[in-house]
Tab-separated table of C-alpha atoms and ligand atoms in Angstrom:
chain	number	residue	atom	x	y	z
S	1	MET	CA	-100.508	63.134	-65.468
S	2	ALA	CA	-97.904	64.331	-66.347
S	3	GLN	CA	-96.194	63.877	-69.722
S	4	THR	CA	-93.221	62.115	-70.776
S	5	ILE	CA	-90.979	63.311	-72.377
S	6	LEU	CA	-87.878	62.087	-73.625
S	7	ILE	CA	-84.442	63.782	-73.056
S	8	THR	CA	-81.448	62.435	-75.410
S	9	GLY	CA	-78.275	63.927	-74.572
S	10	GLY	CA	-80.038	65.102	-71.365
S	11	THR	CA	-76.434	64.775	-69.230
S	12	GLY	CA	-75.110	67.112	-72.282
S	13	PHE	CA	-74.683	71.030	-71.457
S	14	ILE	CA	-77.934	72.174	-73.111
S	15	GLY	CA	-79.482	68.658	-73.293
S	16	SER	CA	-79.328	69.023	-68.614
S	17	HIS	CA	-80.473	72.826	-68.542
S	18	THR	CA	-83.709	71.624	-70.319
S	19	VAL	CA	-84.487	69.225	-67.858
S	20	VAL	CA	-84.764	71.480	-65.229
S	21	GLU	CA	-86.882	73.894	-66.881
S	22	LEU	CA	-89.128	70.640	-68.415
S	23	ILE	CA	-89.045	69.401	-64.800
S	24	GLU	CA	-89.783	73.193	-63.316
S	25	HIS	CA	-93.203	73.318	-66.361
S	26	GLY	CA	-94.335	69.660	-64.552
S	27	TYR	CA	-92.890	67.309	-66.926
S	28	ASP	CA	-92.192	63.541	-66.888
S	29	VAL	CA	-88.459	63.709	-68.094
S	30	VAL	CA	-86.123	60.413	-69.142
S	31	ILE	CA	-83.003	61.204	-69.416
S	32	ALA	CA	-80.873	59.006	-73.012
S	33	ASP	CA	-77.518	58.906	-73.093
S	34	ASN	CA	-73.927	56.979	-74.266
S	35	LEU	CA	-71.853	59.369	-71.576
S	36	SER	CA	-69.427	59.806	-74.008
S	37	ASN	CA	-69.068	63.777	-73.480
S	38	SER	CA	-71.170	63.776	-70.205
S	39	LYS	CA	-70.911	62.667	-66.985
S	40	LEU	CA	-73.817	61.372	-64.919
S	41	GLU	CA	-73.291	63.800	-61.821
S	42	PRO	CA	-75.717	66.560	-63.395
S	43	LEU	CA	-78.875	63.908	-62.495
S	44	ASN	CA	-77.130	64.543	-58.623
S	45	ARG	CA	-77.307	68.704	-59.593
S	46	ILE	CA	-80.586	68.123	-61.396
S	47	GLU	CA	-81.932	66.724	-58.110
S	48	ARG	CA	-80.555	69.093	-55.446
S	49	ILE	CA	-81.551	72.210	-57.711
S	50	THR	CA	-84.724	70.413	-59.419
S	51	GLY	CA	-85.744	68.180	-56.056
S	52	THR	CA	-86.557	65.124	-58.979
S	53	ARG	CA	-84.201	62.757	-60.260
S	54	PRO	CA	-85.021	62.428	-63.461
S	55	ARG	CA	-85.091	58.555	-64.574
S	56	PHE	CA	-81.717	57.720	-66.971
S	57	HIS	CA	-81.079	55.191	-69.336
S	58	GLU	CA	-76.888	54.498	-70.447
S	59	VAL	CA	-77.295	53.671	-74.218
S	60	ASP	CA	-76.004	54.614	-77.527
S	61	MET	CA	-78.290	56.208	-79.921
S	62	ARG	CA	-77.096	53.749	-82.774
S	63	ASP	CA	-78.303	50.423	-80.521
S	64	ARG	CA	-81.483	49.556	-81.413
S	65	ASP	CA	-81.541	46.750	-79.424
S	66	GLY	CA	-81.347	49.576	-76.448
S	67	MET	CA	-83.154	51.916	-78.078
S	68	ASN	CA	-86.603	49.466	-78.180
S	69	ALA	CA	-85.428	48.377	-74.609
S	70	LEU	CA	-85.794	52.147	-73.012
S	71	PHE	CA	-89.185	52.452	-75.184
S	72	GLU	CA	-90.659	49.392	-73.460
S	73	ALA	CA	-89.559	50.126	-70.271
S	74	GLU	CA	-91.038	53.692	-71.014
S	75	PRO	CA	-94.191	53.557	-72.317
S	76	GLY	CA	-95.865	56.240	-71.620
S	77	ILE	CA	-93.249	58.332	-74.038
S	78	GLN	CA	-95.048	61.681	-75.502
S	79	ALA	CA	-92.206	63.449	-77.030
S	80	VAL	CA	-88.065	63.678	-77.883
S	81	ILE	CA	-85.821	66.316	-77.386
S	82	HIS	CA	-83.408	65.185	-79.596
S	83	PHE	CA	-80.071	66.422	-78.276
S	84	ALA	CA	-77.571	63.923	-78.632
S	85	GLY	CA	-74.957	63.743	-81.435
S	86	LEU	CA	-71.193	64.807	-81.809
S	87	LYS	CA	-71.120	68.356	-82.214
S	88	ALA	CA	-66.944	68.851	-82.496
S	89	VAL	CA	-66.562	71.042	-86.499
S	90	GLY	CA	-63.082	70.719	-86.283
S	91	GLU	CA	-63.195	66.567	-85.082
S	92	SER	CA	-65.701	66.586	-86.994
S	93	VAL	CA	-62.813	67.366	-90.115
S	94	GLU	CA	-60.927	64.947	-88.531
S	95	LYS	CA	-63.826	62.377	-88.592
S	96	PRO	CA	-66.007	62.344	-90.711
S	97	LEU	CA	-67.167	59.154	-90.751
S	98	GLU	CA	-67.484	59.223	-87.146
S	99	TYR	CA	-69.644	61.915	-86.843
S	100	TYR	CA	-71.277	60.983	-89.887
S	101	GLU	CA	-72.164	57.343	-87.827
S	102	ASN	CA	-73.039	59.278	-85.262
S	103	ASN	CA	-75.561	62.023	-86.005
S	104	ILE	CA	-76.963	59.946	-88.444
S	105	ASN	CA	-77.276	57.049	-87.031
S	106	GLY	CA	-79.208	57.685	-83.732
S	107	THR	CA	-80.582	59.769	-85.901
S	108	LEU	CA	-82.207	56.846	-87.712
S	109	VAL	CA	-82.509	54.613	-85.337
S	110	LEU	CA	-84.477	56.674	-82.997
S	111	CYS	CA	-86.798	57.705	-85.155
S	112	GLU	CA	-87.464	53.989	-86.752
S	113	THR	CA	-87.120	53.118	-83.005
S	114	MET	CA	-89.323	55.956	-82.386
S	115	ARG	CA	-92.101	54.716	-85.352
S	116	ALA	CA	-92.113	51.621	-84.484
S	117	HIS	CA	-93.949	52.881	-80.189
S	118	GLY	CA	-95.774	55.337	-82.167
S	119	CYS	CA	-94.395	58.419	-81.027
S	120	LYS	CA	-94.051	61.000	-83.362
S	121	THR	CA	-93.374	64.131	-81.757
S	122	ILE	CA	-89.964	65.718	-82.242
S	123	ILE	CA	-87.717	68.754	-81.061
S	124	PHE	CA	-84.364	68.111	-83.544
S	125	SER	CA	-81.283	70.585	-82.022
S	126	SER	CA	-79.996	72.229	-85.050
S	127	SER	CA	-77.698	75.185	-85.205
S	128	ALA	CA	-77.077	78.519	-86.991
S	129	THR	CA	-74.575	76.888	-88.896
S	130	VAL	CA	-77.318	75.605	-91.578
S	131	TYR	CA	-77.372	79.696	-93.003
S	132	GLY	CA	-73.518	79.097	-94.395
S	133	GLU	CA	-73.066	82.255	-95.823
S	134	ASN	CA	-76.529	84.145	-95.785
S	135	PRO	CA	-76.130	87.554	-95.203
S	136	VAL	CA	-77.042	88.590	-90.954
S	137	PRO	CA	-79.358	88.545	-89.464
S	138	TYR	CA	-80.710	85.266	-91.203
S	139	VAL	CA	-83.145	84.937	-91.682
S	140	GLU	CA	-86.047	81.444	-90.961
S	141	THR	CA	-87.374	81.911	-94.688
S	142	MET	CA	-84.089	81.938	-96.182
S	143	GLN	CA	-82.257	79.025	-98.195
S	144	LYS	CA	-80.290	76.867	-96.104
S	145	LEU	CA	-76.939	76.913	-98.159
S	146	PRO	CA	-73.886	74.642	-98.110
S	147	ALA	CA	-72.297	73.727	-94.882
S	148	SER	CA	-67.908	73.733	-94.630
S	149	ASN	CA	-67.927	70.899	-92.302
S	150	PRO	CA	-69.243	67.282	-91.605
S	151	TYR	CA	-70.707	68.614	-88.372
S	152	GLY	CA	-72.909	71.142	-90.410
S	153	TRP	CA	-73.658	68.519	-92.528
S	154	THR	CA	-74.993	66.518	-90.459
S	155	LYS	CA	-77.006	69.124	-88.756
S	156	TRP	CA	-77.941	70.474	-92.522
S	157	MET	CA	-78.934	66.359	-93.218
S	158	ILE	CA	-80.976	65.476	-90.222
S	159	GLU	CA	-83.130	68.336	-90.900
S	160	GLU	CA	-83.903	67.405	-94.497
S	161	ILE	CA	-84.171	63.893	-92.855
S	162	LEU	CA	-86.737	64.677	-90.373
S	163	THR	CA	-88.501	67.095	-93.580
S	164	ASP	CA	-88.848	64.326	-94.800
S	165	LEU	CA	-90.329	61.834	-93.185
S	166	HIS	CA	-93.092	64.645	-92.361
S	167	THR	CA	-93.607	64.619	-95.619
S	168	ALA	CA	-94.313	60.962	-95.886
S	169	ASP	CA	-96.248	60.127	-93.472
S	170	PRO	CA	-98.305	63.770	-91.981
S	171	THR	CA	-98.697	62.275	-88.501
S	172	TRP	CA	-94.917	63.103	-87.574
S	173	ASN	CA	-95.114	66.000	-86.119
S	174	VAL	CA	-91.636	67.472	-86.025
S	175	MET	CA	-90.291	71.235	-84.609
S	176	LEU	CA	-85.840	72.298	-85.805
S	177	LEU	CA	-85.060	74.163	-83.405
S	178	ARG	CA	-81.908	76.358	-85.009
S	179	TYR	CA	-79.648	77.706	-82.210
S	180	PHE	CA	-77.138	80.434	-82.392
S	181	ASN	CA	-74.271	80.405	-79.521
S	182	PRO	CA	-74.970	78.828	-75.859
S	183	ILE	CA	-72.741	80.683	-72.277
S	184	GLY	CA	-73.763	81.010	-69.830
S	185	ALA	CA	-74.772	78.220	-67.015
S	186	HIS	CA	-77.615	77.533	-64.279
S	187	PRO	CA	-77.848	80.549	-61.824
S	188	SER	CA	-77.232	78.380	-58.852
S	189	GLY	CA	-73.801	77.533	-60.077
S	190	LEU	CA	-74.815	73.850	-60.095
S	191	MET	CA	-74.394	73.367	-63.561
S	192	GLY	CA	-72.897	74.613	-66.658
S	193	GLU	CA	-70.861	73.412	-69.822
S	194	ASP	CA	-68.076	70.828	-68.903
S	195	PRO	CA	-65.770	70.329	-72.360
S	196	ARG	CA	-62.723	67.656	-72.410
S	197	GLY	CA	-59.916	68.567	-72.808
S	198	ILE	CA	-58.914	71.933	-74.686
S	199	PRO	CA	-62.698	74.119	-75.095
S	200	ASN	CA	-63.196	74.680	-78.786
S	201	ASN	CA	-65.921	77.240	-78.301
S	202	LEU	CA	-65.078	81.097	-76.977
S	203	LEU	CA	-66.637	80.808	-73.474
S	204	PRO	CA	-65.281	78.131	-71.857
S	205	TYR	CA	-62.108	79.335	-73.391
S	206	VAL	CA	-61.955	82.051	-71.032
S	207	ALA	CA	-63.388	80.461	-68.197
S	208	GLN	CA	-61.228	78.938	-67.660
S	209	VAL	CA	-58.433	81.318	-68.480
S	210	ALA	CA	-60.262	83.543	-66.504
S	211	VAL	CA	-60.271	80.696	-63.434
S	212	GLY	CA	-56.274	80.132	-64.089
S	213	ARG	CA	-56.412	76.970	-66.025
S	214	ARG	CA	-54.863	78.443	-69.132
S	215	GLU	CA	-52.889	81.484	-69.708
S	216	CYS	CA	-54.360	83.629	-72.434
S	217	VAL	CA	-57.404	83.647	-75.046
S	218	HIS	CA	-56.235	83.400	-78.203
S	219	VAL	CA	-58.893	85.812	-80.623
S	220	PHE	CA	-59.064	84.401	-84.415
S	221	GLY	CA	-58.662	87.088	-86.756
S	222	ASN	CA	-58.856	90.854	-86.098
S	223	ASP	CA	-58.990	91.906	-89.474
S	224	TYR	CA	-62.589	90.949	-90.133
S	225	PRO	CA	-65.600	93.839	-91.361
S	226	THR	CA	-66.955	94.020	-88.164
S	227	ALA	CA	-66.889	97.514	-85.561
S	228	ASP	CA	-63.667	96.286	-84.077
S	229	GLY	CA	-62.182	93.398	-86.294
S	230	THR	CA	-63.316	90.307	-84.429
S	231	GLY	CA	-65.885	87.510	-85.146
S	232	GLU	CA	-69.677	88.436	-83.666
S	233	ARG	CA	-71.742	85.674	-82.780
S	234	ASP	CA	-74.863	85.539	-81.080
S	235	TYR	CA	-74.669	84.119	-77.803
S	236	ILE	CA	-77.242	83.011	-75.799
S	237	HIS	CA	-77.691	81.591	-72.186
S	238	VAL	CA	-78.365	78.512	-72.015
S	239	MET	CA	-80.738	78.845	-69.463
S	240	ASP	CA	-83.176	81.336	-72.526
S	241	LEU	CA	-82.202	78.110	-74.278
S	242	ALA	CA	-84.101	75.683	-72.261
S	243	ALA	CA	-86.061	78.390	-71.978
S	244	GLY	CA	-87.244	78.275	-75.679
S	245	HIS	CA	-87.490	74.159	-75.104
S	246	VAL	CA	-89.987	74.186	-73.635
S	247	ALA	CA	-92.288	77.249	-75.113
S	248	ALA	CA	-91.582	74.866	-78.345
S	249	LEU	CA	-92.655	71.562	-76.583
S	250	GLU	CA	-96.284	73.029	-75.246
S	251	TRP	CA	-96.802	75.399	-78.401
S	252	MET	CA	-96.274	72.142	-80.711
S	253	LEU	CA	-98.100	69.781	-78.141
S	254	ALA	CA	-101.760	71.767	-78.453
S	255	GLN	CA	-101.815	72.450	-82.723
S	256	PRO	CA	-103.838	70.193	-83.902
S	257	GLU	CA	-101.976	68.830	-87.589
S	258	PRO	CA	-99.024	67.854	-86.587
S	259	SER	CA	-96.244	70.377	-89.261
S	260	VAL	CA	-92.306	71.011	-89.724
S	261	GLU	CA	-92.033	73.774	-88.226
S	262	ILE	CA	-87.522	75.615	-87.794
S	263	PHE	CA	-87.174	78.384	-85.524
S	264	ASN	CA	-84.411	80.549	-84.785
S	265	LEU	CA	-83.614	80.807	-80.643
S	266	GLY	CA	-81.159	83.484	-80.696
S	267	THR	CA	-81.088	86.899	-79.418
S	268	GLY	CA	-80.672	89.075	-82.833
S	269	LYS	CA	-77.714	90.811	-81.492
S	270	GLY	CA	-74.434	90.303	-82.355
S	271	THR	CA	-71.749	90.006	-79.937
S	272	SER	CA	-67.097	90.777	-80.606
S	273	VAL	CA	-64.902	88.078	-78.865
S	274	LEU	CA	-63.954	91.450	-78.421
S	275	GLU	CA	-66.733	92.580	-75.801
S	276	ILE	CA	-67.388	88.673	-74.695
S	277	ILE	CA	-63.382	89.459	-72.870
S	278	ARG	CA	-64.003	92.710	-71.218
S	279	ALA	CA	-67.853	91.302	-70.156
S	280	PHE	CA	-66.195	88.581	-68.460
S	281	SER	CA	-63.278	90.429	-66.807
S	282	ASP	CA	-66.246	92.771	-65.812
S	283	ALA	CA	-67.803	89.612	-64.313
S	284	CYS	CA	-65.298	88.149	-62.412
S	285	GLY	CA	-63.032	91.380	-61.363
S	286	HIS	CA	-60.040	90.990	-63.117
S	287	GLU	CA	-58.395	91.578	-66.578
S	288	ILE	CA	-58.137	88.500	-69.149
S	289	PRO	CA	-54.959	88.400	-70.828
S	290	TYR	CA	-55.549	88.042	-74.488
S	291	VAL	CA	-53.452	87.734	-77.944
S	292	ILE	CA	-54.686	87.687	-81.673
S	293	ASP	CA	-54.075	85.165	-82.604
S	294	PRO	CA	-54.591	83.953	-87.093
S	295	ARG	CA	-58.049	83.296	-88.214
S	296	ARG	CA	-59.421	80.004	-87.392
S	297	PRO	CA	-60.332	78.381	-91.178
S	298	GLY	CA	-63.544	77.718	-91.646
S	299	ASP	CA	-65.368	80.996	-89.469
S	300	LEU	CA	-67.946	83.678	-90.096
S	301	PRO	CA	-66.974	87.058	-89.595
S	302	ALA	CA	-70.422	87.747	-88.220
S	303	SER	CA	-73.676	85.031	-87.464
S	304	TRP	CA	-76.985	86.649	-85.410
S	305	ALA	CA	-80.509	85.795	-85.953
S	306	ASP	CA	-83.878	87.083	-86.783
S	307	ALA	CA	-85.001	86.432	-83.517
S	308	THR	CA	-88.892	87.133	-85.010
S	309	ARG	CA	-90.279	84.244	-85.418
S	310	ALA	CA	-90.344	82.574	-82.162
S	311	LYS	CA	-91.469	86.258	-80.350
S	312	GLU	CA	-94.944	85.790	-81.680
S	313	ILE	CA	-96.005	82.266	-82.765
S	314	LEU	CA	-94.194	80.807	-79.546
S	315	GLY	CA	-93.609	84.130	-77.130
S	316	TRP	CA	-90.674	83.223	-76.385
S	317	GLU	CA	-87.385	85.982	-76.376
S	318	ALA	CA	-84.200	85.549	-74.819
S	319	LYS	CA	-83.727	87.808	-71.607
S	320	TYR	CA	-80.685	87.726	-70.113
S	321	ASP	CA	-77.581	89.859	-71.967
S	322	ILE	CA	-74.210	89.439	-71.815
S	323	ALA	CA	-73.624	90.815	-68.747
S	324	GLN	CA	-75.872	87.973	-66.691
S	325	MET	CA	-74.239	85.149	-68.836
S	326	CYS	CA	-70.676	86.009	-68.195
S	327	ALA	CA	-71.758	86.863	-64.403
S	328	ASP	CA	-73.181	83.210	-64.322
S	329	SER	CA	-70.523	81.475	-66.731
S	330	TRP	CA	-68.066	83.119	-63.644
S	331	ASN	CA	-70.637	81.415	-61.171
S	332	TRP	CA	-70.105	77.639	-62.340
S	333	GLN	CA	-66.387	77.859	-63.497
S	334	SER	CA	-65.039	79.929	-59.950
S	335	HIS	CA	-66.919	76.874	-58.073
S	336	ASN	CA	-66.002	73.835	-60.614
S	337	PRO	CA	-63.264	75.157	-61.416
S	338	GLU	CA	-62.848	71.019	-63.117
S	339	GLY	CA	-65.958	70.939	-63.946
S	340	TYR	CA	-67.867	67.733	-63.047
S	341	THR	CA	-66.427	65.465	-61.042
S	342	ASP	CA	-68.367	62.094	-60.441
M	1	NAD	P1	-73.187	68.670	-75.132
M	1	NAD	O1	-71.897	67.255	-76.219
M	1	NAD	O2	-72.795	68.824	-74.087
M	1	NAD	O3	-74.333	67.416	-75.308
M	1	NAD	C1	-74.148	65.658	-76.311
M	1	NAD	C2	-75.246	65.088	-75.212
M	1	NAD	O4	-74.971	63.591	-76.371
M	1	NAD	C3	-73.405	64.731	-74.325
M	1	NAD	O5	-74.086	64.294	-73.232
M	1	NAD	C4	-73.164	63.571	-75.367
M	1	NAD	O6	-72.708	61.742	-74.579
M	1	NAD	C5	-74.464	62.564	-76.305
M	1	NAD	N1	-74.397	61.563	-76.945
M	1	NAD	C6	-73.159	62.477	-78.413
M	1	NAD	N2	-73.582	60.663	-79.400
M	1	NAD	C7	-74.743	59.616	-78.354
M	1	NAD	C8	-74.972	58.698	-78.875
M	1	NAD	N3	-74.584	58.295	-79.532
M	1	NAD	N4	-75.948	57.966	-78.339
M	1	NAD	C9	-76.604	58.953	-77.160
M	1	NAD	N5	-75.890	60.134	-76.766
M	1	NAD	C10	-74.928	60.393	-77.592
M	1	NAD	O7	-73.628	69.423	-75.819
M	1	NAD	P2	-74.181	70.638	-75.894
M	1	NAD	O8	-73.698	71.897	-76.162
M	1	NAD	O9	-75.309	70.203	-75.294
M	1	NAD	O10	-75.621	70.699	-77.147
M	1	NAD	C11	-76.238	69.710	-78.150
M	1	NAD	C12	-77.427	69.274	-79.016
M	1	NAD	O11	-77.701	71.113	-79.362
M	1	NAD	C13	-75.649	68.698	-79.824
M	1	NAD	O12	-76.633	67.722	-81.207
M	1	NAD	C14	-75.430	70.152	-80.708
M	1	NAD	O13	-74.668	69.567	-81.677
M	1	NAD	C15	-76.452	71.213	-80.527
M	1	NAD	N6	-76.650	72.333	-80.828
M	1	NAD	C16	-75.055	72.663	-79.475
M	1	NAD	C17	-74.282	73.963	-79.916
M	1	NAD	C18	-73.528	74.702	-78.990
M	1	NAD	O14	-73.064	75.885	-78.925
M	1	NAD	N7	-73.159	74.546	-78.049
M	1	NAD	C19	-75.174	74.810	-81.200
M	1	NAD	C20	-75.923	74.705	-81.908
M	1	NAD	C21	-76.185	72.935	-81.758
M	2	UDP	N1	-63.146	82.510	-80.879
M	2	UDP	C1	-61.195	83.068	-80.680
M	2	UDP	N2	-61.280	82.339	-79.603
M	2	UDP	C2	-61.038	80.903	-79.419
M	2	UDP	C3	-62.611	80.084	-79.703
M	2	UDP	C4	-63.126	81.191	-81.077
M	2	UDP	O1	-61.582	84.173	-80.914
M	2	UDP	O2	-60.406	79.986	-78.109
M	2	UDP	C5	-64.410	83.187	-82.159
M	2	UDP	C6	-64.632	82.327	-83.330
M	2	UDP	O3	-63.399	82.608	-84.146
M	2	UDP	C7	-65.991	83.027	-83.000
M	2	UDP	C8	-66.641	83.202	-81.767
M	2	UDP	O4	-64.725	83.815	-80.993
M	2	UDP	O5	-65.447	83.980	-84.006
M	2	UDP	C9	-67.156	82.296	-81.548
M	2	UDP	O6	-66.989	80.640	-81.429
M	2	UDP	P1	-66.974	79.836	-81.416
M	2	UDP	O7	-66.359	78.673	-82.018
M	2	UDP	O8	-67.394	79.692	-79.663
M	2	UDP	O9	-68.335	79.056	-81.790
M	2	UDP	P2	-69.252	78.796	-83.227
M	2	UDP	O10	-69.636	80.047	-83.722
M	2	UDP	O11	-67.599	78.736	-83.997
M	2	UDP	O12	-69.705	77.902	-83.846
């Protein structure tokens, strides 16, 4: 019988792509999301791609009764992949209480509910942000450095909370996946990133300029100590990231003993802002206008992964290059210029 996996935040960007990958690997998928940063339309798209509609519960992670009702309605949940959370760095600086409350309380209520229902296997969406100002490439064994914003601190703290949980009760099986910069979209063009309002992240911004929704890209600084002076990041195709979750889950469920494991999910390569703009221009077939602006406060010059551990232990490595990531983003954006319309 298929194993049932609960995906919190499963209608969001990374969650929805991971749901497709899980269904295609034979898992039975249940989604929980409060739709605070997503819509219902991805459920239709998942069904179009896979032929299966995942069961959906509109519930807030912080709602104890709602979460309990979900676990009662879905008695066979064997593991949880926990994507649900608020993720805008700038907004977290303006609304620290909302970020701590949502991300931390949501995780606490989720874990309490899991424990009450005997499910103690969790994969958590962490972030490269926990490495702070460590030198690149980031290795899992590096000490975490203080975060520079409340969003980053929530990732930092939830990693500690889940580690403490395993220390207190070693039957908890915990995986902390540190993502680098997910971009791209499902190759069908049916699913992709659909940010609300003005995008904070580079790729959706570039894509919206390409499609004519915005005038030009603002490059945040060209005086960094990098090859062309613009910031370098480890962009990873969201389908590679989704495959990384399936590899992590399969590995985790096959281990004889529960543990706490940390894996970077990145490509191991840095790409500059100007290289991204160039690659996207090639993908969409026209020049993307840009201007150089001052640096964005809090940005690091460079961030990329040492991706060795995931390859050696999980047998997973990213396979798509920047050209493919931009081509798939463009395919999504050009077919869905206004994103998902419910
Ligand atoms: P997303 O906003 O598209 O998805 C998150 C989902 O969680 C949304 O559908 C939202 O409605 C839901 N959600 C938020 N708070 C909730 C709550 N209290 N109860 C129920 N649902 C709630 O974001 P994403 O890009 O898919 O990111 C998924 C996870 O990965 C997040 O935890 C994010 O912090 C983490 N992450 C993202 C990136 C990135 O660049 N996208 C990088 C590193 C880590
Ligand atoms: N960036 C930019 N213009 C934008 C958004 C981002 O120049 O409109 C740069 C940013 O300074 C960084 C890179 O693009 O060097 C990636 O930023 P993003 O916000 O996508 O991800 P981050 O790594 O900051 O989480």
